[in-house]
Amino acid sequence: MSEEQKMFFILEEVKIMCNENCPCWGKNITHPRICPICDYIFKGNGWDGIDAHYKARHEKETGELYKDWWARICSDHKAKR
């Protein structure tokens, strides 16, 4: 199976487990975790630093408070797997 085919199946799996309201919907951001807005790659364990990153770089541009934005992320994307 080619890398392109593997990526297709991963994206399809993410879409099945996720929902359209999730900011990460349709994106393969599981490992490493990647900001769904700007593609910044988080270092460390899972989403470490997402709150500071979002507040500093995206809260003003999106007009959505971090707590509201994070609440829309589905449980599959919040998981530290």
CSV table of C-alpha atoms in Angstrom, one decimal:
chain,number,residue,atom,x,y,z
A,1,MET,CA,0.0,0.0,0.0
A,2,SER,CA,1.4,3.4,-1.0
A,3,GLU,CA,1.9,6.2,1.5
A,4,GLU,CA,-0.9,8.2,-0.3
A,5,GLN,CA,-3.3,5.2,0.2
A,6,LYS,CA,-2.4,4.9,3.9
A,7,MET,CA,-3.0,8.6,4.4
A,8,PHE,CA,-6.4,8.3,2.7
A,9,PHE,CA,-7.5,5.6,5.1
A,10,ILE,CA,-6.2,7.5,8.1
A,11,LEU,CA,-8.2,10.6,7.0
A,12,GLU,CA,-11.3,8.5,6.4
A,13,GLU,CA,-10.9,6.9,9.9
A,14,VAL,CA,-10.6,10.4,11.5
A,15,LYS,CA,-13.8,11.6,9.7
A,16,ILE,CA,-15.7,8.6,10.9
A,17,MET,CA,-14.7,9.1,14.6
A,18,CYS,CA,-15.0,12.9,14.5
A,19,ASN,CA,-17.8,15.4,13.7
A,20,GLU,CA,-18.0,18.4,11.5
A,21,ASN,CA,-18.1,20.8,14.5
A,22,CYS,CA,-14.7,19.7,15.6
A,23,PRO,CA,-11.9,22.1,14.5
A,24,CYS,CA,-9.8,19.1,13.6
A,25,TRP,CA,-12.5,17.4,11.4
A,26,GLY,CA,-11.0,15.7,8.4
A,27,LYS,CA,-7.4,16.3,9.4
A,28,ASN,CA,-4.8,13.8,10.4
A,29,ILE,CA,-3.4,15.5,13.5
A,30,THR,CA,-3.1,12.6,15.9
A,31,HIS,CA,0.7,12.1,16.2
A,32,PRO,CA,2.4,14.4,16.5
A,33,ARG,CA,-0.4,16.8,17.4
A,34,ILE,CA,-0.6,19.6,14.9
A,35,CYS,CA,-2.6,22.9,15.2
A,36,PRO,CA,-5.6,22.5,12.9
A,37,ILE,CA,-5.4,26.3,12.1
A,38,CYS,CA,-1.7,26.9,11.3
A,39,ASP,CA,-0.1,23.4,11.2
A,40,TYR,CA,2.2,24.2,14.1
A,41,ILE,CA,3.7,20.9,15.4
A,42,PHE,CA,3.4,20.5,19.2
A,43,LYS,CA,6.4,19.0,20.9
A,44,GLY,CA,6.1,16.9,24.0
A,45,ASN,CA,3.1,14.9,25.1
A,46,GLY,CA,-0.1,15.4,23.1
A,47,TRP,CA,-1.6,18.8,23.2
A,48,ASP,CA,1.0,20.3,25.7
A,49,GLY,CA,0.9,24.1,25.1
A,50,ILE,CA,-2.2,24.3,23.0
A,51,ASP,CA,-4.0,26.7,25.3
A,52,ALA,CA,-1.1,29.3,25.2
A,53,HIS,CA,-0.6,28.7,21.5
A,54,TYR,CA,-4.3,29.3,20.6
A,55,LYS,CA,-4.6,32.3,22.9
A,56,ALA,CA,-1.5,34.0,21.6
A,57,ARG,CA,-1.9,33.2,17.9
A,58,HIS,CA,-5.6,32.5,17.1
A,59,GLU,CA,-8.0,33.8,19.6
A,60,LYS,CA,-8.1,37.3,18.1
A,61,GLU,CA,-8.2,36.1,14.5
A,62,THR,CA,-11.0,33.6,15.1
A,63,GLY,CA,-13.0,35.7,17.6
A,64,GLU,CA,-13.6,32.5,19.6
A,65,LEU,CA,-12.4,32.1,23.2
A,66,TYR,CA,-10.0,29.2,23.8
A,67,LYS,CA,-12.4,27.5,26.2
A,68,ASP,CA,-15.2,27.5,23.6
A,69,TRP,CA,-12.9,26.4,20.8
A,70,TRP,CA,-11.5,23.5,22.9
A,71,ALA,CA,-15.0,22.5,23.9
A,72,ARG,CA,-15.7,21.8,20.2
A,73,ILE,CA,-12.8,19.4,19.8
A,74,CYS,CA,-14.2,15.8,19.8
A,75,SER,CA,-13.1,13.3,22.4
A,76,ASP,CA,-11.1,11.3,19.9
A,77,HIS,CA,-8.9,14.3,19.1
A,78,LYS,CA,-8.6,15.3,22.8
A,79,ALA,CA,-7.4,11.8,23.7
A,80,LYS,CA,-3.7,11.4,24.4
A,81,ARG,CA,-3.2,8.2,22.4
